[in-house]
XYZ file of C-alpha atoms in Angstrom:
686
model
C 111.297 125.330 73.674
C 113.085 122.749 71.542
C 112.362 122.985 67.810
C 113.661 120.093 65.703
C 113.822 119.372 61.969
C 115.085 116.667 59.605
C 117.551 119.196 58.134
C 119.137 122.423 59.335
C 120.698 125.207 57.257
C 123.788 126.418 59.124
C 126.634 128.659 58.005
C 126.025 128.129 54.308
C 125.484 124.346 54.471
C 122.576 121.936 54.695
C 123.109 119.612 57.638
C 121.407 116.463 58.848
C 118.721 116.393 61.501
C 119.069 118.672 64.486
C 117.275 120.913 66.923
C 117.372 124.396 68.406
C 116.948 125.098 72.092
C 115.162 128.448 72.369
C 114.765 130.563 75.491
C 113.440 134.134 75.775
C 113.376 134.566 72.024
C 116.985 133.515 71.447
C 118.796 130.337 70.440
C 120.731 129.027 73.434
C 121.976 125.761 71.893
C 122.100 123.952 68.552
C 121.851 120.165 68.808
C 123.084 117.728 66.193
C 120.241 115.320 66.921
C 116.509 115.300 67.591
C 115.978 114.910 71.351
C 113.117 112.815 72.643
C 111.660 115.804 74.493
C 111.487 118.145 71.483
C 108.438 120.426 71.656
C 108.008 120.517 67.899
C 109.472 118.225 65.252
C 109.006 119.456 61.710
C 107.948 116.423 59.629
C 109.984 117.345 56.536
C 111.932 120.133 54.929
C 114.532 122.543 56.286
C 114.801 124.764 59.351
C 116.768 127.891 58.379
C 117.434 131.403 59.636
C 114.797 133.961 58.696
C 115.279 135.916 55.480
C 116.785 139.432 55.587
C 116.034 141.931 52.819
C 118.310 144.984 52.742
C 116.483 146.684 49.857
C 112.706 146.757 50.170
C 110.768 149.838 49.043
C 107.465 148.217 49.962
C 105.091 145.392 49.068
C 101.476 144.264 49.382
C 100.207 147.733 48.505
C 102.383 149.535 51.092
C 105.009 152.115 50.077
C 107.720 152.605 52.717
C 108.048 156.279 51.735
C 104.459 157.120 52.676
C 103.288 154.380 55.069
C 102.045 155.100 58.583
C 102.315 152.680 61.506
C 99.205 150.744 60.434
C 100.622 150.387 56.937
C 103.957 149.139 58.289
C 102.152 146.649 60.520
C 100.430 145.195 57.447
C 103.712 145.140 55.520
C 105.685 143.541 58.372
C 103.028 140.878 58.921
C 102.797 140.043 55.214
C 106.570 139.878 54.825
C 106.856 137.593 57.851
C 104.362 135.224 56.251
C 106.704 135.055 53.244
C 109.707 134.234 55.459
C 111.242 137.707 55.854
C 112.119 138.259 59.508
C 114.131 141.493 59.092
C 114.226 144.121 56.351
C 115.427 147.639 55.755
C 112.515 149.846 54.639
C 113.989 151.656 51.663
C 113.229 155.195 50.487
C 114.369 156.298 47.050
C 115.355 159.805 45.951
C 112.949 162.524 47.114
C 113.156 166.104 48.364
C 114.952 166.247 51.709
C 111.826 167.331 53.672
C 110.003 164.260 52.322
C 112.904 162.036 53.405
C 112.711 163.569 56.882
C 108.959 162.936 57.088
C 109.410 159.303 55.977
C 112.175 158.725 58.555
C 109.939 160.104 61.315
C 107.113 157.727 60.364
C 109.517 154.785 60.188
C 110.980 155.625 63.598
C 107.469 155.712 65.084
C 106.580 152.393 63.451
C 109.764 150.718 64.674
C 109.007 151.800 68.241
C 105.412 150.566 68.032
C 106.076 147.227 66.324
C 109.430 145.978 67.696
C 107.897 143.694 70.331
C 105.294 142.191 67.972
C 105.762 138.856 66.114
C 106.284 140.696 62.834
C 109.197 141.210 60.454
C 111.623 143.552 62.211
C 112.977 146.832 60.840
C 116.536 147.340 62.141
C 116.881 150.631 60.280
C 116.316 152.723 57.166
C 117.968 152.377 53.750
C 118.190 155.586 51.724
C 118.723 154.876 48.026
C 119.657 158.410 47.009
C 119.505 161.323 46.633
C 123.279 161.247 45.949
C 123.182 159.280 42.686
C 124.764 159.707 39.246
C 122.338 161.388 36.801
C 123.535 159.103 33.991
C 122.684 156.000 36.024
C 119.622 157.259 37.901
C 117.234 154.682 36.449
C 113.741 155.469 37.774
C 114.956 158.191 40.169
C 113.827 161.715 39.269
C 116.701 163.815 37.929
C 115.399 167.055 39.457
C 115.582 165.540 42.970
C 119.196 164.331 42.777
C 121.761 166.139 44.947
C 125.523 166.388 45.450
C 126.796 165.172 48.869
C 128.679 168.330 49.824
C 129.051 168.967 53.547
C 126.140 171.461 53.953
C 123.716 169.217 52.038
C 124.795 166.155 53.990
C 124.387 167.924 57.326
C 120.938 169.154 56.276
C 119.963 165.582 55.425
C 121.242 164.248 58.758
C 119.864 167.071 60.907
C 116.652 165.462 62.301
C 116.999 163.051 65.217
C 114.563 160.634 63.560
C 116.730 160.231 60.491
C 120.004 159.887 62.390
C 118.413 157.345 64.732
C 117.063 155.139 61.949
C 119.515 155.493 59.037
C 121.360 152.173 58.699
C 122.405 152.141 55.028
C 122.724 154.715 52.275
C 123.364 154.089 48.580
C 125.370 156.744 46.753
C 127.515 157.211 43.650
C 131.186 157.565 44.626
C 132.206 159.646 41.613
C 130.058 162.620 42.646
C 131.876 165.698 43.969
C 132.499 165.391 47.738
C 131.354 161.738 47.734
C 134.551 160.301 49.260
C 134.423 162.813 52.130
C 130.725 161.992 52.605
C 131.521 158.275 52.809
C 134.125 158.937 55.500
C 131.682 161.166 57.429
C 128.838 158.644 57.261
C 131.082 155.703 58.149
C 132.233 157.514 61.300
C 128.554 157.707 62.266
C 128.196 153.886 61.921
C 126.092 154.211 58.755
C 126.821 151.524 56.172
C 127.648 152.717 52.656
C 126.545 151.005 49.467
C 127.843 152.063 46.050
C 125.167 152.162 43.384
C 123.451 154.078 40.590
C 126.975 154.929 39.571
C 129.101 155.569 36.492
C 132.299 155.244 38.542
C 135.427 153.721 37.110
C 137.276 151.008 39.032
C 139.781 153.409 40.619
C 137.023 155.625 42.039
C 135.085 152.634 43.335
C 138.230 151.346 45.041
C 138.845 154.732 46.692
C 135.292 154.622 48.004
C 135.912 151.188 49.532
C 139.092 152.473 51.149
C 137.013 155.327 52.599
C 134.604 152.840 54.186
C 132.024 151.642 51.633
C 131.124 147.994 52.167
C 128.223 147.132 49.842
C 127.277 147.452 46.174
C 123.626 148.193 45.416
C 122.100 145.894 42.789
C 125.243 144.855 40.893
C 124.805 145.059 37.084
C 121.734 147.299 37.407
C 122.229 151.088 37.067
C 126.003 150.741 36.702
C 128.508 151.465 33.931
C 128.638 148.262 31.810
C 131.644 145.997 32.346
C 134.435 146.162 29.766
C 137.658 144.197 29.958
C 139.708 147.430 29.804
C 137.205 149.416 31.857
C 135.803 147.072 34.520
C 134.154 149.894 36.460
C 131.985 149.393 39.512
C 130.848 145.972 38.311
C 134.397 144.660 38.074
C 135.221 145.969 41.557
C 132.036 144.531 43.076
C 132.797 141.107 41.605
C 136.426 141.009 42.772
C 137.002 143.125 45.876
C 136.710 140.902 48.992
C 135.771 143.905 51.160
C 132.492 144.487 49.362
C 129.152 142.708 49.819
C 127.655 142.405 46.349
C 123.848 142.818 46.302
C 121.937 141.252 43.405
C 118.259 141.768 42.609
C 116.962 138.213 42.731
C 114.005 138.447 40.327
C 115.800 137.239 37.171
C 114.430 140.292 35.328
C 116.791 143.051 36.401
C 119.690 140.668 35.681
C 119.649 137.763 33.266
C 120.132 134.313 34.895
C 123.545 134.050 33.209
C 124.606 137.325 34.827
C 123.341 136.079 38.203
C 125.325 132.858 37.855
C 128.416 134.892 36.966
C 127.867 137.235 39.901
C 127.370 134.490 42.466
C 130.309 132.478 41.126
C 132.586 135.517 41.378
C 131.478 136.756 44.801
C 130.819 133.495 46.631
C 129.865 134.097 50.256
C 129.800 137.877 49.607
C 126.680 137.598 47.443
C 123.573 139.219 48.952
C 120.100 138.629 47.519
C 117.723 141.598 47.619
C 114.283 142.219 46.138
C 114.291 145.979 45.402
C 110.548 145.413 45.640
C 108.015 148.241 45.535
C 104.406 148.368 46.730
C 103.272 146.339 43.689
C 105.015 143.205 45.047
C 102.418 140.649 46.025
C 99.734 142.316 43.864
C 98.335 140.990 40.539
C 99.947 141.866 37.182
C 98.538 145.083 35.794
C 98.305 146.735 39.217
C 99.447 150.357 39.263
C 100.855 152.732 41.855
C 102.731 155.980 42.305
C 106.367 155.464 43.258
C 109.228 157.924 43.589
C 107.229 160.799 42.119
C 105.910 158.988 39.029
C 103.611 156.144 38.018
C 104.512 152.433 37.930
C 102.782 149.297 36.682
C 103.346 145.608 37.406
C 104.059 143.964 34.077
C 106.620 141.604 32.572
C 107.515 140.201 35.979
C 108.674 143.570 37.391
C 107.571 147.140 38.078
C 108.022 149.601 35.223
C 107.462 153.260 34.424
C 104.980 153.995 31.629
C 107.954 154.305 29.248
C 109.112 150.775 30.157
C 111.960 151.803 32.499
C 112.478 149.270 35.278
C 111.585 150.860 38.605
C 111.710 147.950 41.033
C 110.758 144.342 41.530
C 107.441 142.684 42.285
C 108.750 139.682 44.242
C 109.226 138.860 47.883
C 112.536 137.396 48.996
C 111.310 133.801 49.245
C 110.311 133.973 45.590
C 113.719 135.493 44.899
C 115.414 132.434 46.384
C 113.359 130.128 44.198
C 114.190 132.210 41.109
C 117.889 132.172 41.939
C 117.788 128.384 42.243
C 115.896 128.158 38.940
C 118.622 130.351 37.413
C 121.249 127.759 38.365
C 122.455 129.181 41.688
C 123.136 126.355 44.188
C 120.358 126.318 46.816
C 122.823 126.744 49.690
C 124.330 129.816 47.996
C 120.902 131.336 47.357
C 119.794 130.789 50.945
C 123.062 132.076 52.406
C 122.678 135.213 50.285
C 119.300 135.899 51.876
C 120.240 135.129 55.502
C 123.785 135.250 56.830
C 125.302 137.382 54.061
C 122.964 140.395 54.450
C 123.225 140.223 58.240
C 127.022 140.275 58.015
C 127.026 143.049 55.428
C 125.427 145.629 57.751
C 126.613 144.258 61.099
C 123.456 142.492 62.296
C 125.418 140.082 64.486
C 122.362 138.729 66.314
C 120.527 137.217 63.347
C 120.975 135.452 60.025
C 122.468 132.284 61.580
C 121.436 129.231 63.561
C 123.860 129.816 66.422
C 123.759 130.209 70.179
C 123.064 133.820 71.123
C 121.208 134.714 67.916
C 117.581 135.751 67.760
C 115.270 132.823 67.097
C 114.161 134.348 63.774
C 113.525 131.205 61.766
C 111.755 129.772 58.754
C 110.556 126.315 57.853
C 111.047 125.597 54.146
C 109.667 122.609 52.297
C 111.811 120.732 49.805
C 110.786 123.167 47.041
C 111.842 126.146 49.185
C 108.326 127.317 49.889
C 107.865 128.906 53.318
C 105.703 126.756 55.578
C 106.062 128.817 58.751
C 108.059 131.669 60.267
C 109.190 132.338 63.831
C 110.016 135.853 65.058
C 112.048 135.732 68.283
C 110.758 132.205 68.802
C 107.085 133.113 68.203
C 105.408 131.307 65.275
C 103.409 133.228 62.675
C 101.189 130.226 61.970
C 99.801 128.017 64.778
C 101.865 124.886 65.431
C 101.072 121.598 67.115
C 103.287 119.967 69.723
C 105.492 117.060 68.745
C 103.913 113.607 68.724
C 105.618 110.847 70.730
C 108.538 109.354 68.823
C 108.984 105.667 68.287
C 112.241 104.136 69.503
C 114.816 103.801 66.770
C 118.235 102.332 66.235
C 121.271 104.379 67.248
C 122.573 106.348 64.280
C 125.744 104.241 64.219
C 123.631 101.090 63.658
C 121.735 102.450 60.666
C 122.762 101.744 57.074
C 125.064 104.173 55.301
C 123.291 105.302 52.096
C 126.438 104.910 49.966
C 127.424 101.454 51.200
C 124.720 99.197 49.777
C 127.140 97.570 47.294
C 130.265 98.077 49.378
C 131.572 94.545 48.880
C 131.445 94.984 45.092
C 133.466 98.190 45.038
C 137.198 98.392 44.221
C 139.530 99.082 47.126
C 140.158 102.668 46.090
C 136.413 103.396 46.120
C 136.036 101.782 49.562
C 138.838 103.912 50.989
C 137.375 107.028 49.357
C 134.008 106.291 50.970
C 135.615 105.737 54.369
C 137.471 109.030 54.069
C 134.326 110.843 52.944
C 132.461 109.553 55.990
C 135.321 110.708 58.237
C 135.105 114.175 56.658
C 131.381 114.260 57.450
C 132.176 113.252 61.013
C 134.571 116.185 61.352
C 131.682 118.575 60.689
C 129.835 116.927 63.562
C 132.845 117.516 65.814
C 132.886 121.229 65.073
C 129.303 121.522 66.246
C 130.074 120.160 69.727
C 132.912 122.604 70.465
C 130.861 124.936 72.731
C 129.490 122.070 74.814
C 132.871 120.389 75.069
C 134.425 123.650 76.258
C 131.801 123.976 78.990
C 132.482 120.404 80.119
C 136.257 121.028 80.140
C 135.837 124.101 82.348
C 133.588 122.195 84.770
C 136.046 119.293 85.073
C 139.012 121.663 85.479
C 137.291 123.204 88.507
C 137.010 119.753 90.077
C 140.663 118.884 89.441
C 141.859 122.279 90.647
C 140.143 121.466 93.943
C 142.036 118.129 94.160
C 139.259 116.088 92.579
C 139.632 113.297 90.021
C 138.349 112.592 86.520
C 136.934 109.139 85.774
C 136.237 107.767 82.313
C 133.866 104.834 81.785
C 133.393 102.906 78.573
C 133.228 99.496 76.926
C 134.966 98.115 73.834
C 136.440 100.767 71.550
C 135.160 103.571 73.780
C 136.782 102.045 76.852
C 140.104 101.516 75.081
C 140.108 105.143 73.914
C 139.477 106.210 77.514
C 142.444 104.164 78.699
C 144.644 105.596 75.934
C 143.746 109.189 76.785
C 144.325 108.674 80.516
C 147.675 106.950 79.984
C 148.945 109.588 77.557
C 148.136 112.452 79.947
C 150.708 111.100 82.431
C 153.987 111.795 80.603
C 152.602 114.701 78.580
C 151.540 116.729 81.596
C 153.470 115.079 84.496
C 150.126 113.995 85.858
C 150.467 111.726 88.913
C 148.671 108.367 88.857
C 145.126 108.434 90.153
C 144.079 111.819 88.725
C 142.520 110.542 85.483
C 141.151 107.044 86.083
C 139.801 105.024 83.151
C 137.253 102.283 83.805
C 136.851 99.774 80.966
C 134.226 97.048 80.970
C 136.026 93.729 81.408
C 139.068 95.302 83.113
C 142.642 95.053 81.831
C 141.845 91.986 79.729
C 139.513 94.111 77.577
C 142.320 96.482 76.565
C 143.988 93.951 74.276
C 140.992 91.742 73.462
C 137.246 91.291 73.689
C 135.660 90.184 76.972
C 132.287 88.628 76.258
C 129.360 90.177 78.140
C 131.493 92.829 79.826
C 129.511 95.797 78.519
C 126.351 94.406 80.142
C 127.975 93.986 83.587
C 126.363 96.856 85.484
C 127.496 95.606 88.890
C 131.158 95.776 87.834
C 130.860 99.512 87.182
C 129.450 100.153 90.647
C 132.089 97.958 92.308
C 134.927 99.820 90.597
C 133.620 103.242 91.567
C 132.922 102.155 95.127
C 136.498 100.870 95.326
C 137.822 104.269 94.243
C 135.457 106.115 96.572
C 134.049 108.496 93.968
C 132.415 111.519 95.560
C 131.149 115.095 95.073
C 134.637 116.413 94.341
C 135.058 114.140 91.316
C 133.787 113.970 87.726
C 132.863 110.990 85.555
C 132.472 111.017 81.781
C 130.760 108.114 80.089
C 131.822 107.248 76.540
C 129.512 105.191 74.350
C 128.766 105.386 70.639
C 125.200 104.166 71.147
C 124.465 106.380 74.129
C 122.993 103.420 75.990
C 125.787 100.947 76.972
C 124.677 99.308 80.284
C 128.162 99.320 81.916
C 128.600 103.021 81.144
C 125.081 103.955 82.217
C 125.583 102.121 85.500
C 128.833 103.999 86.120
C 127.098 107.317 85.491
C 124.213 106.349 87.762
C 126.605 105.462 90.604
C 128.596 108.676 90.088
C 125.459 110.795 90.079
C 124.224 109.163 93.282
C 127.607 109.936 94.864
C 127.222 113.614 93.965
C 129.925 113.648 91.260
C 129.787 115.827 88.152
C 128.662 113.733 85.170
C 129.040 114.055 81.419
C 128.948 111.819 78.375
C 130.471 111.682 74.913
C 128.189 109.715 72.591
C 127.491 109.431 68.875
C 123.747 108.878 69.061
C 121.177 110.636 71.216
C 119.887 108.181 73.770
C 118.793 107.837 77.323
C 122.328 108.530 78.562
C 122.164 112.116 77.313
C 119.128 112.728 79.505
C 120.859 111.436 82.638
C 124.013 113.569 82.837
C 124.937 117.151 83.634
C 126.872 117.711 80.395
C 125.764 115.625 77.374
C 127.969 115.785 74.261
C 126.412 114.225 71.160
C 128.737 113.860 68.155
C 126.292 113.230 65.318
C 128.838 111.399 63.159
C 126.069 109.469 61.396
C 125.890 105.958 60.003
C 129.094 103.945 59.825
C 130.213 102.628 56.446
C 130.073 99.216 58.125
C 126.850 99.446 60.125
C 127.569 99.288 63.856
C 131.373 99.248 63.519
C 132.032 102.095 65.912
C 135.805 101.696 65.611
C 135.353 103.813 62.473
C 133.843 107.332 62.547
C 132.477 107.074 66.065
C 135.829 105.941 67.422
C 137.735 108.603 65.493
C 135.518 111.400 66.757
C 135.589 110.095 70.329
C 139.391 110.052 70.249
C 139.519 113.623 68.948
C 136.936 114.780 71.478
C 138.878 113.171 74.336
C 142.127 114.705 73.086
C 140.494 118.131 72.979
C 138.805 117.691 76.337
C 141.796 116.514 78.356
C 144.188 118.942 76.655
C 141.884 121.872 77.396
C 141.521 120.756 81.017
C 145.294 120.545 81.402
C 145.748 123.999 79.836
C 143.162 125.405 82.239
C 145.202 123.875 85.078
C 148.325 125.753 83.956
C 150.125 122.809 82.379
C 151.094 124.707 79.258
C 152.818 127.968 78.404
C 151.510 129.006 75.017
C 152.169 125.981 72.790
C 154.781 124.464 75.115
C 154.198 121.376 77.306
C 155.903 122.794 80.376
C 154.752 119.954 82.637
C 156.134 117.128 80.536
C 157.920 114.306 82.334
C 161.442 114.163 80.832
C 162.069 110.446 81.331
C 164.190 109.696 78.247
C 166.702 111.328 75.932
C 164.076 112.522 73.439
C 162.013 114.214 76.146
C 165.111 115.738 77.764
C 166.050 117.253 74.435
C 162.503 118.595 74.101
C 162.638 120.037 77.615
C 165.909 121.769 76.735
C 164.363 123.338 73.611
C 161.325 124.512 75.595
C 163.406 126.190 78.303
C 165.679 127.817 75.733
C 162.714 129.143 73.743
C 160.773 130.580 76.685
C 163.795 131.884 78.612
C 165.506 133.246 75.510
C 168.787 131.538 76.365
C 171.068 129.124 74.532
C 170.687 125.359 74.749
C 173.708 124.914 77.016
C 172.301 127.325 79.600
C 168.874 125.673 79.405
C 170.427 122.230 79.872
C 172.403 123.393 82.888
C 169.267 124.825 84.502
C 167.360 121.604 83.938
C 170.150 119.446 85.362
C 170.006 121.458 88.601
C 166.275 120.699 89.122
C 165.871 117.132 87.897
C 164.677 118.311 84.473
C 161.513 120.039 85.742
C 160.798 122.601 83.024
C 158.743 124.999 85.143
C 161.288 125.048 87.959
C 164.131 125.702 85.522
C 162.261 128.635 84.003
C 161.410 130.185 87.380
C 165.052 129.756 88.443
C 166.242 131.547 85.323
C 163.693 134.410 85.466
C 164.102 135.233 89.176
C 167.663 133.975 89.827
C 166.489 131.426 92.419
C 167.799 128.065 93.535
C 165.604 125.006 92.890
C 164.058 125.011 96.375
C 163.090 128.693 96.265
C 161.830 128.367 92.681
C 159.672 125.410 93.670
C 158.185 127.384 96.567
C 157.515 130.435 94.374
C 155.790 128.283 91.752
C 153.685 126.543 94.406
C 152.583 129.965 95.653
C 151.036 130.531 92.238
C 149.237 127.143 92.129
C 151.901 125.863 89.691
C 150.794 128.351 87.017
C 154.007 129.211 85.184
C 152.899 132.443 83.506
C 151.760 133.883 86.823
C 154.937 132.767 88.548
C 157.165 134.322 85.875
C 155.346 137.663 85.928
C 155.305 137.983 89.743
C 158.498 138.753 91.649
C 159.251 136.552 94.669
C 158.740 138.090 98.090
C 161.896 138.587 100.123
């Protein structure tokens, strides 16, 4: 399935249109464009990773401490409808037998519901019973315990609890707490510091022992003082700690939330700390943690007014954070990637290849329109309607260039640079695909095949430049990388009218070179539809060659090759002038591609160009420095070695390592397919 949207939220940023390729419930590719064959194209809004709530005591009338499998099914379905795709059911302080019973029910529910299109429960969060009495909040004082070794082992004794416990919140200043943190960390249980009166030194010792989260920063903690920063000061400043903030704007004032997010940046985690009253009308009541609670004043409270949890779901938390002045991208990151990273959920929280296809569609006001769990939608969806043809992205108008001719020169240059910076983001997204193409081409060249480039105009000139530069850099013989430019040699230094439309010329050139199954051809075209380049790809494909393309707009060319690379660099500042961003990104992509291919072929040793062709004084000096650095000898010795073998760097190094003459060194290197590292580490046979 291909799911496309006008905007994607990736790695803490909102990006332009794109699509996800989903197979077997996982993302297998992220595209920087909307392909013509997309199965579903969201008409507006944002496609983002599903929300992850690390602190959820319940909602919609369900209490995680007492729910059975049917209750968890209702909770997981309701949370999924609000955009939560994973959450940690949270149990607050209770007698140990009650905690054991709750863990057993949660383990049963996880086993029964994992395969269903519902919010997933990757484990249990215990908030207590090892909390500071002075900062217990709504936790019952008579149920609090000290984490000494016997008590901890009693807590961890049942299989159900050990199998489900993912996170535990405790106060680090309690007796035996540091030893407990070390014990729990060894068992791969994440530690959060909370409900604590700890000073900064104690909190820091707890982090050194393995703690990695702070439970609801500001709430149930010693107040911050400039000479006694305490747990709050550590949570805001220690880069090892994920700082969790209750996102309802009630537990923490909006000013405190802005301070917290500004201080912690990408470490900020948004949680709800919701209880069963979340999603129910104001005035609703329940029993929670051994006492009564009522939904009033935008939160859950004990009869005496003590805050005992939140009454929001995480999507509402995001909207409240944004209303409090938190940048939308920071709020959304805090509810997706940050919580996943905090407890080691490496397969979710991001739009990235290999991750679960746990996704949400948000409208422009950050309301959840639909949710996907492992690629399965919660709400029915319709297939994508046929798309009308449109201009290539490089031909569209840049939104900031409408009055370009009236701007001062400094503003024009700033705009050009800003567009180039945007284009660099597009380059980063194509790295996985470009690496796959490089490996495929390297296999062809290793088997004595050739690499052809085909392009017109700027794209063709960049192809020629890359092919020419590979010669001296890697001692590549002529005829290994062959650039084909529409209009021939005359087009390198000037325009040749009509050349890019000459499809027969492309076929003639490839027929002349005898392209075949052992070769590869990469078409380069900003528009993705240049006739000369398409014709070259068509001829190469018919001849059985490997095909790829590097384009800046999705087009028909991407559907006709084995390895399409789409650099979504966007509109040019001068519409259609692909010598700008498109040309820059094509040059960088070609540099990366050919350099990676040459490295795969053994033409480097670490950062050294060991296959360079030392044809002048500058290159001979460079060759001398390379040999001296790798061999660990002085420059005079390196120079003498090079002079004995016609300045072939690899031969000189093999001579030095194995005490061989040039002929024997050449034979030894050839026996290792010219791979220097292998030749240096393997002794010659007698």
